[in-house]
Amino acid sequence: MAGQLSIAKALNEALRKSLENDPKTLLMGEDIGKLGGVFRITDGLQKDFGEDRVIDTPLAESGIVGTAIGLALRGYRPVVEIQFDGFVYPAFDQIVSQLAKMHARALGHVKMPVTVRIPFAGGIGAVEHHSESHEAYFAHTAGLRVVTPSNAHDAHWMLRQAIASDDPVIFLEPKRRYWDKGEVGDSADLGLHSARVVRPGADATLIAYGPMVKVCQEAAAAAEEDGRRLEVVDLRSISPIDFATVEESVKRTGRAIVVHEAPVFMGLGSELAARITERCFYHLEAPVLRVGGYHAPYPPSRVEESYLPDLDRVLDAVDRALAF
Amino acid sequence: MTVKSTTRARKKAAPAVPDTLPPVLSEAQSSESQPDAQPELIQLLTPEGIRVEHPDFPLTTTPEELRSLYRDLVLVRRFDAEATSLQRQGELGLWASLLGQEAAQVGSGRAMRTGDYAFPTYREHGVAWCRDVDPLNLLGMFRGVNHGGWDPNEKNFHLYTIVIGAQTLHATGYAMGITKDSADDAVIAYFGDGASSQGDVSEAFTFASVYNAPVVFFCQNNQWAISEPTTNQTRIPLYRRASGFGFPGVRVDGNDVLACLAVTRWALDHARSGNGPVLVEAFTYRMGAHTTSDDPTRYRATEETESWKVKDPISRLKAYLEHEGLADEAFFAELEAESEQLGLRVREGVRNMPDPDPTLIFDHVYAEPHTLVDEERAEYEAYAASFEGGENH
Ligand SMILES: Cc1ncc(C[n+]2csc(CCOP(=O)(O)OP(=O)(O)O)c2C)c(N)n1
Ligand SMILES: [Mg+2]
């Protein structure tokens, strides 16, 4: 794909290609038609593919996911947009008890190729319910796949892979990075569930995904000025997690710091810390550290900077890890 | 008034919300102006077994069809009784009996065409019977060998859904798909009086009406949601909920298999002809406990249950068959023998139903390979193999 695309445009192109390639692909969501979605990710698609395939739904999240399940049973491949992270909870039963379990309950007789796109996480100065990181809920649910891209190339190809998957995929879009631009390659260079080492290093491994990958890359660049070489792993997939890549990295560096916006308590970092301890115990020079949100409701925007992990908090954790 | 003939062409967009109720509703049913008026119950066969006509729902039946419906009712009840006793014997963990609701299920189930699709709750054993689903399939989840497991597309009968109301949305989505395919199939979404309070049911009503989806919402109002009477769910007769969503609602005698057949047939044809959804409230009674774990003596009076006994769906059809001379001794005797055979097959089938291999746990979590599931399966297998003889337990 020629030139630099924003993540938003890369996603839009991915939806367009998916609609073009498979007549069974449908988009469903609130304000995704004429408006093109509140973030314009579906911009122009209803005009080109019609109201039957790019469907402005009633304002009912459970209804959107529940009818998407029925459409999947009829042979369609729905891609659902939840307008914001905090509004997915009305659909929680349909996602967790219906969508995720249907394939197992039917002993494999039916497939659930439903993609649920959710703009997630904070940093855009929004009012409440518009900045949440709820990946742990979904990762905790067997039957769902959970992924999040951090750049335009991955946004494009991972979304196409997610839509092509015969399993339900929760596709989390780092909304504060929607306007970040990057090169989008001509083909997917990795599978949907592979992690990517986005910066090599030797002294410690920063593990992040979605919006925090950029923060970690900046932290690594800053640390280099102090002579510290930090490796950055972009998980890309939250369920399943590519532990092989994580393990390989941490065995080399001996130190791991997991960074996410979601609250630290019971967050992905806890799972990663436990697994790294099990797999890399004799290679570790320090306990696995976690940097993330606090056990508090996502704060009002005037103080969100203090809640969100930033370069300084990541470097503070690096200092602590290296001090062991 | 007779049922308006409908067009074949499926409308793309929803019709404008009618400002009066659709013409199919009789005066008595559209009594919003008198909210306390007793709603009319569409009935074609009285509890005494007298055949009556209803102007909106004419039904012609051959003696053979009547005998066939009677056979369904009897066999479905027999299957249900067998399952209840299998639970008592410890062969099933739980059973949700349909006792008393046979007519609602057989009438609506027999109204469906082959291409139509049913989305059941956990109590639709009679509908499953009509869809030709092997009764043993239904027992797997109550025995604990699976969570359903049959192929829903084989008989167009979806898996049982325990989360009340959730399946009404699946039914609606499926029906939206039928519209997209320009097919003339229709869908029935089954749910209960208790489920009518669930948000998912309201959302299903909204989606179905907005997209004009060919779905019939079939509510079996069996008067109880475990221990809660219908008055805990609604102030108006449930069928009237439909008018607020812009589609017709009717109340039918749920213990009258002929009325359930005629009304559901009409509703399915209404839906499949491009006129959008219909709500059918089948007014019936749960004669047994909610499930085998329930104790209804704690919340309802025996007199109430007794008063419904005289409205029994099977005895009224039997009375009709007998006094019209539509079935002879030999028919009833043969059916009794068939019923015994069914009981035997179900008993033996359940007792011989093997426990699944524990690795079933990992088998169908995902359609495509998943590293974590593969890893945990390998761990489990290694652990199981570490026991003497490599047994799984
Ligand atoms: C969402 C949800 N809440 C609670 C329950 C527990 N529960 C199972 S059946 C039932 C009553 C349902 O009543 P109704 O819809 O009238 O159906 P019926 O059992 O009478 O056929 C309840 C509360 C459930 N299965 N799902
Ligand atoms: Mg009930």
PDB file of C-alpha atoms and ligand atoms in Angstrom, chain B residues 193 222 224-225, ligand 2:
ATOM      1  CA  ASP B 193     -43.193 -15.022  30.607  1.00  0.00           C
ATOM      2  CA  ASN B 222     -46.941 -20.692  31.722  1.00  0.00           C
ATOM      3  CA  TRP B 224     -44.645 -18.830  36.461  1.00  0.00           C
ATOM      4  CA  ALA B 225     -40.967 -17.948  36.271  1.00  0.00           C
TER       5      ALA B 225
HETATM    6 MG    MG C   2     -42.735 -19.096  32.736  1.00  0.00          MG
END
